[in-house]
Amino acid sequence: MAKHVIIAIGRQFGSGGHEIGNRLAQKLDIPLYDRNLVRMAAEELNITSSAAEEVDETGLNRFLAYYSTAPMDYTSYYLNDFQAGQPLSEQVYYAQRAIMQKLASRSSCVMVGRCADYILEEEPGLISVFVIASKEDKIRRIAKKYQLSDKKAADKIRKVDRERRYYYELHTGRDWGSPESHQIVLNVSMLGMDQAVEVLAALYEEKKKELEE
């Protein structure tokens, strides 16, 4: 088995988890996989990226009702997990899962969301982290990013987190964001963004040395 370090980042909406992943990938000079996994899955299934995004981890209002009309021409490496007649949501999930496993076998990387910690739990080089932040910090970050009032930002945070929780718990049977489901929980409001990146970078280097021994 290839000795790669995979950092799987789960995150509350507005916590800065994606920014941490991006900065970490740049610091370590390794690939970052996040929304680009949706595009990859869409290509595998021969559907549009917008259709795949509808049933991704934050498009779950239509999750159970959205069915595929894509042609049955799937790559063999996830064919065993696929069953005809599955909702598009499940087809996208299994396509992403196989893609993530394939990418993890190729090189060290950072993966954000999409049950990466669960999908790659058999990888000896896995580091799974869940990023949280205070309600005030999350509202401030989302209000600024999307030009929303504090109330609308809070509503958006609740909606997106509800969808992420449903997606994660549906596919893993684990509690989203709990210490029991992740190796590490980082509170960015208490630790700070820079320090969070440094902590994960240090863990990466330690895990890399461990795998080389």
PDB file of C-alpha atoms in Angstrom:
ATOM      1  CA  MET A   1       0.000   0.000   0.000  1.00  0.00           C
ATOM      2  CA  ALA A   2       1.314   3.444  -0.927  1.00  0.00           C
ATOM      3  CA  LYS A   3       2.506   5.514   1.994  1.00  0.00           C
ATOM      4  CA  HIS A   4       0.646   8.780   1.568  1.00  0.00           C
ATOM      5  CA  VAL A   5      -0.652  11.198   4.188  1.00  0.00           C
ATOM      6  CA  ILE A   6      -4.282  12.164   3.697  1.00  0.00           C
ATOM      7  CA  ILE A   7      -5.709  15.072   5.704  1.00  0.00           C
ATOM      8  CA  ALA A   8      -9.510  14.819   5.739  1.00  0.00           C
ATOM      9  CA  ILE A   9     -11.192  18.016   6.909  1.00  0.00           C
ATOM     10  CA  GLY A  10     -14.801  18.154   8.044  1.00  0.00           C
ATOM     11  CA  ARG A  11     -16.101  21.580   9.009  1.00  0.00           C
ATOM     12  CA  GLN A  12     -18.963  23.658  10.254  1.00  0.00           C
ATOM     13  CA  PHE A  13     -20.142  26.162   7.669  1.00  0.00           C
ATOM     14  CA  GLY A  14     -18.369  29.458   8.276  1.00  0.00           C
ATOM     15  CA  SER A  15     -15.696  27.959  10.511  1.00  0.00           C
ATOM     16  CA  GLY A  16     -12.913  28.574   8.016  1.00  0.00           C
ATOM     17  CA  GLY A  17     -12.286  24.879   7.445  1.00  0.00           C
ATOM     18  CA  HIS A  18     -11.977  25.275   3.695  1.00  0.00           C
ATOM     19  CA  GLU A  19      -9.537  28.154   4.072  1.00  0.00           C
ATOM     20  CA  ILE A  20      -7.460  26.044   6.450  1.00  0.00           C
ATOM     21  CA  GLY A  21      -7.452  23.218   3.905  1.00  0.00           C
ATOM     22  CA  ASN A  22      -6.404  25.552   1.115  1.00  0.00           C
ATOM     23  CA  ARG A  23      -3.624  27.163   3.133  1.00  0.00           C
ATOM     24  CA  LEU A  24      -2.432  23.800   4.378  1.00  0.00           C
ATOM     25  CA  ALA A  25      -2.287  22.334   0.860  1.00  0.00           C
ATOM     26  CA  GLN A  26      -0.275  25.342  -0.320  1.00  0.00           C
ATOM     27  CA  LYS A  27       2.093  25.135   2.647  1.00  0.00           C
ATOM     28  CA  LEU A  28       2.711  21.412   2.157  1.00  0.00           C
ATOM     29  CA  ASP A  29       2.666  21.636  -1.652  1.00  0.00           C
ATOM     30  CA  ILE A  30       0.097  18.863  -1.995  1.00  0.00           C
ATOM     31  CA  PRO A  31      -3.230  18.773  -3.890  1.00  0.00           C
ATOM     32  CA  LEU A  32      -6.502  20.026  -2.413  1.00  0.00           C
ATOM     33  CA  TYR A  33      -9.701  18.214  -3.334  1.00  0.00           C
ATOM     34  CA  ASP A  34     -13.060  19.763  -2.489  1.00  0.00           C
ATOM     35  CA  ARG A  35     -15.675  20.962  -4.970  1.00  0.00           C
ATOM     36  CA  ASN A  36     -13.498  19.680  -7.812  1.00  0.00           C
ATOM     37  CA  LEU A  37     -14.565  16.188  -6.683  1.00  0.00           C
ATOM     38  CA  VAL A  38     -18.098  17.056  -7.801  1.00  0.00           C
ATOM     39  CA  ARG A  39     -16.828  17.923 -11.272  1.00  0.00           C
ATOM     40  CA  MET A  40     -14.838  14.689 -11.443  1.00  0.00           C
ATOM     41  CA  ALA A  41     -17.866  12.652 -10.389  1.00  0.00           C
ATOM     42  CA  ALA A  42     -20.029  14.428 -12.974  1.00  0.00           C
ATOM     43  CA  GLU A  43     -17.541  13.537 -15.691  1.00  0.00           C
ATOM     44  CA  GLU A  44     -17.526   9.889 -14.625  1.00  0.00           C
ATOM     45  CA  LEU A  45     -21.317   9.743 -14.666  1.00  0.00           C
ATOM     46  CA  ASN A  46     -21.649  11.729 -17.866  1.00  0.00           C
ATOM     47  CA  ILE A  47     -23.894  14.339 -16.260  1.00  0.00           C
ATOM     48  CA  THR A  48     -23.555  18.089 -15.841  1.00  0.00           C
ATOM     49  CA  SER A  49     -21.672  19.559 -12.888  1.00  0.00           C
ATOM     50  CA  SER A  50     -24.806  21.476 -11.901  1.00  0.00           C
ATOM     51  CA  ALA A  51     -26.795  18.229 -11.681  1.00  0.00           C
ATOM     52  CA  ALA A  52     -24.099  16.686  -9.478  1.00  0.00           C
ATOM     53  CA  GLU A  53     -24.006  19.771  -7.260  1.00  0.00           C
ATOM     54  CA  GLU A  54     -27.754  19.458  -6.676  1.00  0.00           C
ATOM     55  CA  VAL A  55     -27.134  16.233  -4.743  1.00  0.00           C
ATOM     56  CA  ASP A  56     -23.735  17.036  -3.237  1.00  0.00           C
ATOM     57  CA  GLU A  57     -23.325  17.522   0.534  1.00  0.00           C
ATOM     58  CA  THR A  58     -25.032  20.931   0.514  1.00  0.00           C
ATOM     59  CA  GLY A  59     -27.784  20.259  -1.999  1.00  0.00           C
ATOM     60  CA  LEU A  60     -29.859  17.876   0.061  1.00  0.00           C
ATOM     61  CA  ASN A  61     -33.269  19.522  -0.024  1.00  0.00           C
ATOM     62  CA  ARG A  62     -33.796  17.486  -3.160  1.00  0.00           C
ATOM     63  CA  PHE A  63     -31.582  14.604  -2.067  1.00  0.00           C
ATOM     64  CA  LEU A  64     -34.008  11.708  -2.029  1.00  0.00           C
ATOM     65  CA  ALA A  65     -36.172  12.765  -4.929  1.00  0.00           C
ATOM     66  CA  TYR A  66     -33.526  13.334  -7.599  1.00  0.00           C
ATOM     67  CA  TYR A  67     -33.061  10.367  -9.927  1.00  0.00           C
ATOM     68  CA  SER A  68     -30.591   9.883 -12.724  1.00  0.00           C
ATOM     69  CA  THR A  69     -31.236   9.713 -16.424  1.00  0.00           C
ATOM     70  CA  ALA A  70     -27.501   9.314 -17.126  1.00  0.00           C
ATOM     71  CA  PRO A  71     -26.457   6.499 -19.472  1.00  0.00           C
ATOM     72  CA  MET A  72     -25.274   3.319 -17.787  1.00  0.00           C
ATOM     73  CA  ASP A  73     -21.624   3.595 -18.751  1.00  0.00           C
ATOM     74  CA  TYR A  74     -19.658   3.628 -15.522  1.00  0.00           C
ATOM     75  CA  THR A  75     -15.984   3.143 -14.802  1.00  0.00           C
ATOM     76  CA  SER A  76     -15.275  -0.393 -13.591  1.00  0.00           C
ATOM     77  CA  TYR A  77     -13.509   0.656 -10.393  1.00  0.00           C
ATOM     78  CA  TYR A  78     -16.768   1.605  -8.702  1.00  0.00           C
ATOM     79  CA  LEU A  79     -19.164  -0.603 -10.608  1.00  0.00           C
ATOM     80  CA  ASN A  80     -19.397  -3.076  -7.708  1.00  0.00           C
ATOM     81  CA  ASP A  81     -20.808  -0.349  -5.455  1.00  0.00           C
ATOM     82  CA  PHE A  82     -23.330   0.831  -8.004  1.00  0.00           C
ATOM     83  CA  GLN A  83     -26.761  -0.643  -8.494  1.00  0.00           C
ATOM     84  CA  ALA A  84     -29.124   0.215 -11.311  1.00  0.00           C
ATOM     85  CA  GLY A  85     -32.013   2.419 -10.274  1.00  0.00           C
ATOM     86  CA  GLN A  86     -30.149   4.248  -7.526  1.00  0.00           C
ATOM     87  CA  PRO A  87     -30.978   7.915  -7.008  1.00  0.00           C
ATOM     88  CA  LEU A  88     -28.527  10.295  -8.613  1.00  0.00           C
ATOM     89  CA  SER A  89     -27.494  11.300  -5.108  1.00  0.00           C
ATOM     90  CA  GLU A  90     -26.139   7.805  -4.462  1.00  0.00           C
ATOM     91  CA  GLN A  91     -24.503   7.542  -7.863  1.00  0.00           C
ATOM     92  CA  VAL A  92     -22.635  10.794  -7.217  1.00  0.00           C
ATOM     93  CA  TYR A  93     -21.650   9.653  -3.731  1.00  0.00           C
ATOM     94  CA  TYR A  94     -20.233   6.340  -4.955  1.00  0.00           C
ATOM     95  CA  ALA A  95     -18.465   8.003  -7.875  1.00  0.00           C
ATOM     96  CA  GLN A  96     -16.869  10.531  -5.524  1.00  0.00           C
ATOM     97  CA  ARG A  97     -15.950   7.767  -3.087  1.00  0.00           C
ATOM     98  CA  ALA A  98     -14.105   5.773  -5.733  1.00  0.00           C
ATOM     99  CA  ILE A  99     -12.379   8.894  -7.051  1.00  0.00           C
ATOM    100  CA  MET A 100     -11.239   9.830  -3.537  1.00  0.00           C
ATOM    101  CA  GLN A 101      -9.843   6.344  -2.956  1.00  0.00           C
ATOM    102  CA  LYS A 102      -8.012   6.485  -6.258  1.00  0.00           C
ATOM    103  CA  LEU A 103      -6.569   9.944  -5.564  1.00  0.00           C
ATOM    104  CA  ALA A 104      -5.482   8.891  -2.066  1.00  0.00           C
ATOM    105  CA  SER A 105      -3.563   5.971  -3.573  1.00  0.00           C
ATOM    106  CA  ARG A 106      -1.636   8.340  -5.861  1.00  0.00           C
ATOM    107  CA  SER A 107      -0.273  11.027  -3.536  1.00  0.00           C
ATOM    108  CA  SER A 108      -0.593  12.836  -0.238  1.00  0.00           C
ATOM    109  CA  CYS A 109      -3.405  15.378  -0.303  1.00  0.00           C
ATOM    110  CA  VAL A 110      -5.990  17.420   1.580  1.00  0.00           C
ATOM    111  CA  MET A 111      -9.648  16.470   1.146  1.00  0.00           C
ATOM    112  CA  VAL A 112     -12.427  18.725   2.396  1.00  0.00           C
ATOM    113  CA  GLY A 113     -15.817  17.317   3.368  1.00  0.00           C
ATOM    114  CA  ARG A 114     -17.721  14.581   1.551  1.00  0.00           C
ATOM    115  CA  CYS A 115     -17.180  11.913   4.231  1.00  0.00           C
ATOM    116  CA  ALA A 116     -13.460  11.700   3.404  1.00  0.00           C
ATOM    117  CA  ASP A 117     -12.603  10.624   6.954  1.00  0.00           C
ATOM    118  CA  TYR A 118     -14.997   7.674   6.697  1.00  0.00           C
ATOM    119  CA  ILE A 119     -14.237   6.726   3.100  1.00  0.00           C
ATOM    120  CA  LEU A 120     -10.481   6.709   3.701  1.00  0.00           C
ATOM    121  CA  GLU A 121     -10.455   5.342   7.246  1.00  0.00           C
ATOM    122  CA  GLU A 122      -8.430   2.294   6.181  1.00  0.00           C
ATOM    123  CA  GLU A 123      -5.590   4.497   4.934  1.00  0.00           C
ATOM    124  CA  PRO A 124      -2.681   4.233   7.416  1.00  0.00           C
ATOM    125  CA  GLY A 125      -1.725   7.826   6.684  1.00  0.00           C
ATOM    126  CA  LEU A 126      -5.130   9.335   7.418  1.00  0.00           C
ATOM    127  CA  ILE A 127      -5.430  12.407   9.636  1.00  0.00           C
ATOM    128  CA  SER A 128      -9.075  13.323  10.199  1.00  0.00           C
ATOM    129  CA  VAL A 129      -9.990  16.691  11.651  1.00  0.00           C
ATOM    130  CA  PHE A 130     -13.233  18.554  12.255  1.00  0.00           C
ATOM    131  CA  VAL A 131     -13.080  22.353  12.318  1.00  0.00           C
ATOM    132  CA  ILE A 132     -15.462  24.392  14.469  1.00  0.00           C
ATOM    133  CA  ALA A 133     -15.760  28.057  15.434  1.00  0.00           C
ATOM    134  CA  SER A 134     -17.906  30.257  17.644  1.00  0.00           C
ATOM    135  CA  LYS A 135     -21.342  31.276  16.421  1.00  0.00           C
ATOM    136  CA  GLU A 136     -20.251  34.928  16.323  1.00  0.00           C
ATOM    137  CA  ASP A 137     -17.175  34.198  14.201  1.00  0.00           C
ATOM    138  CA  LYS A 138     -19.145  32.022  11.783  1.00  0.00           C
ATOM    139  CA  ILE A 139     -21.835  34.660  11.320  1.00  0.00           C
ATOM    140  CA  ARG A 140     -19.235  37.369  10.799  1.00  0.00           C
ATOM    141  CA  ARG A 141     -17.363  35.305   8.202  1.00  0.00           C
ATOM    142  CA  ILE A 142     -20.467  34.279   6.235  1.00  0.00           C
ATOM    143  CA  ALA A 143     -22.076  37.734   6.388  1.00  0.00           C
ATOM    144  CA  LYS A 144     -18.912  39.253   4.932  1.00  0.00           C
ATOM    145  CA  LYS A 145     -18.357  36.573   2.303  1.00  0.00           C
ATOM    146  CA  TYR A 146     -21.926  36.568   0.953  1.00  0.00           C
ATOM    147  CA  GLN A 147     -22.857  40.181   1.751  1.00  0.00           C
ATOM    148  CA  LEU A 148     -25.682  39.136   4.089  1.00  0.00           C
ATOM    149  CA  SER A 149     -27.222  40.545   7.235  1.00  0.00           C
ATOM    150  CA  ASP A 150     -26.296  38.760  10.445  1.00  0.00           C
ATOM    151  CA  LYS A 151     -29.743  37.163  10.589  1.00  0.00           C
ATOM    152  CA  LYS A 152     -29.567  35.842   7.034  1.00  0.00           C
ATOM    153  CA  ALA A 153     -26.024  34.631   7.622  1.00  0.00           C
ATOM    154  CA  ALA A 154     -27.170  32.733  10.724  1.00  0.00           C
ATOM    155  CA  ASP A 155     -30.056  31.203   8.756  1.00  0.00           C
ATOM    156  CA  LYS A 156     -27.679  30.118   5.987  1.00  0.00           C
ATOM    157  CA  ILE A 157     -25.301  28.552   8.497  1.00  0.00           C
ATOM    158  CA  ARG A 158     -28.116  26.530  10.066  1.00  0.00           C
ATOM    159  CA  LYS A 159     -29.330  25.352   6.664  1.00  0.00           C
ATOM    160  CA  VAL A 160     -25.931  24.318   5.319  1.00  0.00           C
ATOM    161  CA  ASP A 161     -24.882  22.612   8.550  1.00  0.00           C
ATOM    162  CA  ARG A 162     -28.187  20.718   8.632  1.00  0.00           C
ATOM    163  CA  GLU A 163     -27.524  19.459   5.091  1.00  0.00           C
ATOM    164  CA  ARG A 164     -23.927  18.519   5.838  1.00  0.00           C
ATOM    165  CA  ARG A 165     -24.980  16.663   8.970  1.00  0.00           C
ATOM    166  CA  TYR A 166     -27.647  14.719   7.067  1.00  0.00           C
ATOM    167  CA  TYR A 167     -25.255  13.823   4.246  1.00  0.00           C
ATOM    168  CA  TYR A 168     -22.525  12.670   6.623  1.00  0.00           C
ATOM    169  CA  GLU A 169     -24.721  10.702   9.000  1.00  0.00           C
ATOM    170  CA  LEU A 170     -26.681   9.092   6.168  1.00  0.00           C
ATOM    171  CA  HIS A 171     -23.534   7.694   4.575  1.00  0.00           C
ATOM    172  CA  THR A 172     -21.444   6.922   7.658  1.00  0.00           C
ATOM    173  CA  GLY A 173     -23.807   6.108  10.515  1.00  0.00           C
ATOM    174  CA  ARG A 174     -21.650   8.364  12.689  1.00  0.00           C
ATOM    175  CA  ASP A 175     -22.350  11.636  14.477  1.00  0.00           C
ATOM    176  CA  TRP A 176     -21.208  14.570  12.376  1.00  0.00           C
ATOM    177  CA  GLY A 177     -18.639  16.715  14.152  1.00  0.00           C
ATOM    178  CA  SER A 178     -18.346  14.557  17.260  1.00  0.00           C
ATOM    179  CA  PRO A 179     -14.955  13.688  18.827  1.00  0.00           C
ATOM    180  CA  GLU A 180     -15.905  10.019  18.437  1.00  0.00           C
ATOM    181  CA  SER A 181     -16.135  10.456  14.648  1.00  0.00           C
ATOM    182  CA  HIS A 182     -12.900  12.393  14.108  1.00  0.00           C
ATOM    183  CA  GLN A 183      -9.346  12.123  15.386  1.00  0.00           C
ATOM    184  CA  ILE A 184      -9.093  15.851  16.109  1.00  0.00           C
ATOM    185  CA  VAL A 185     -11.561  18.697  16.684  1.00  0.00           C
ATOM    186  CA  LEU A 186     -10.057  22.175  16.193  1.00  0.00           C
ATOM    187  CA  ASN A 187     -11.769  25.304  17.507  1.00  0.00           C
ATOM    188  CA  VAL A 188     -10.487  28.046  15.207  1.00  0.00           C
ATOM    189  CA  SER A 189     -11.994  30.795  17.356  1.00  0.00           C
ATOM    190  CA  MET A 190      -9.807  29.716  20.254  1.00  0.00           C
ATOM    191  CA  LEU A 191      -6.755  28.485  18.346  1.00  0.00           C
ATOM    192  CA  GLY A 192      -6.610  30.951  15.459  1.00  0.00           C
ATOM    193  CA  MET A 193      -6.363  30.239  11.733  1.00  0.00           C
ATOM    194  CA  ASP A 194      -2.565  30.429  11.519  1.00  0.00           C
ATOM    195  CA  GLN A 195      -2.058  28.133  14.482  1.00  0.00           C
ATOM    196  CA  ALA A 196      -4.616  25.639  13.153  1.00  0.00           C
ATOM    197  CA  VAL A 197      -2.648  25.390   9.914  1.00  0.00           C
ATOM    198  CA  GLU A 198       0.618  24.971  11.826  1.00  0.00           C
ATOM    199  CA  VAL A 199      -0.841  22.226  14.031  1.00  0.00           C
ATOM    200  CA  LEU A 200      -2.029  20.243  11.024  1.00  0.00           C
ATOM    201  CA  ALA A 201       1.227  20.794   9.154  1.00  0.00           C
ATOM    202  CA  ALA A 202       3.150  19.430  12.149  1.00  0.00           C
ATOM    203  CA  LEU A 203       0.844  16.407  12.338  1.00  0.00           C
ATOM    204  CA  TYR A 204       1.396  15.845   8.623  1.00  0.00           C
ATOM    205  CA  GLU A 205       5.172  15.787   9.056  1.00  0.00           C
ATOM    206  CA  GLU A 206       4.927  13.426  12.032  1.00  0.00           C
ATOM    207  CA  LYS A 207       2.622  11.069  10.154  1.00  0.00           C
ATOM    208  CA  LYS A 208       4.931  11.161   7.133  1.00  0.00           C
ATOM    209  CA  LYS A 209       7.909  10.139   9.287  1.00  0.00           C
ATOM    210  CA  GLU A 210       5.858   7.390  10.901  1.00  0.00           C
ATOM    211  CA  LEU A 211       4.940   5.914   7.530  1.00  0.00           C
ATOM    212  CA  GLU A 212       8.567   5.979   6.388  1.00  0.00           C
ATOM    213  CA  GLU A 213       9.838   4.012   9.398  1.00  0.00           C
TER     214      GLU A 213
END
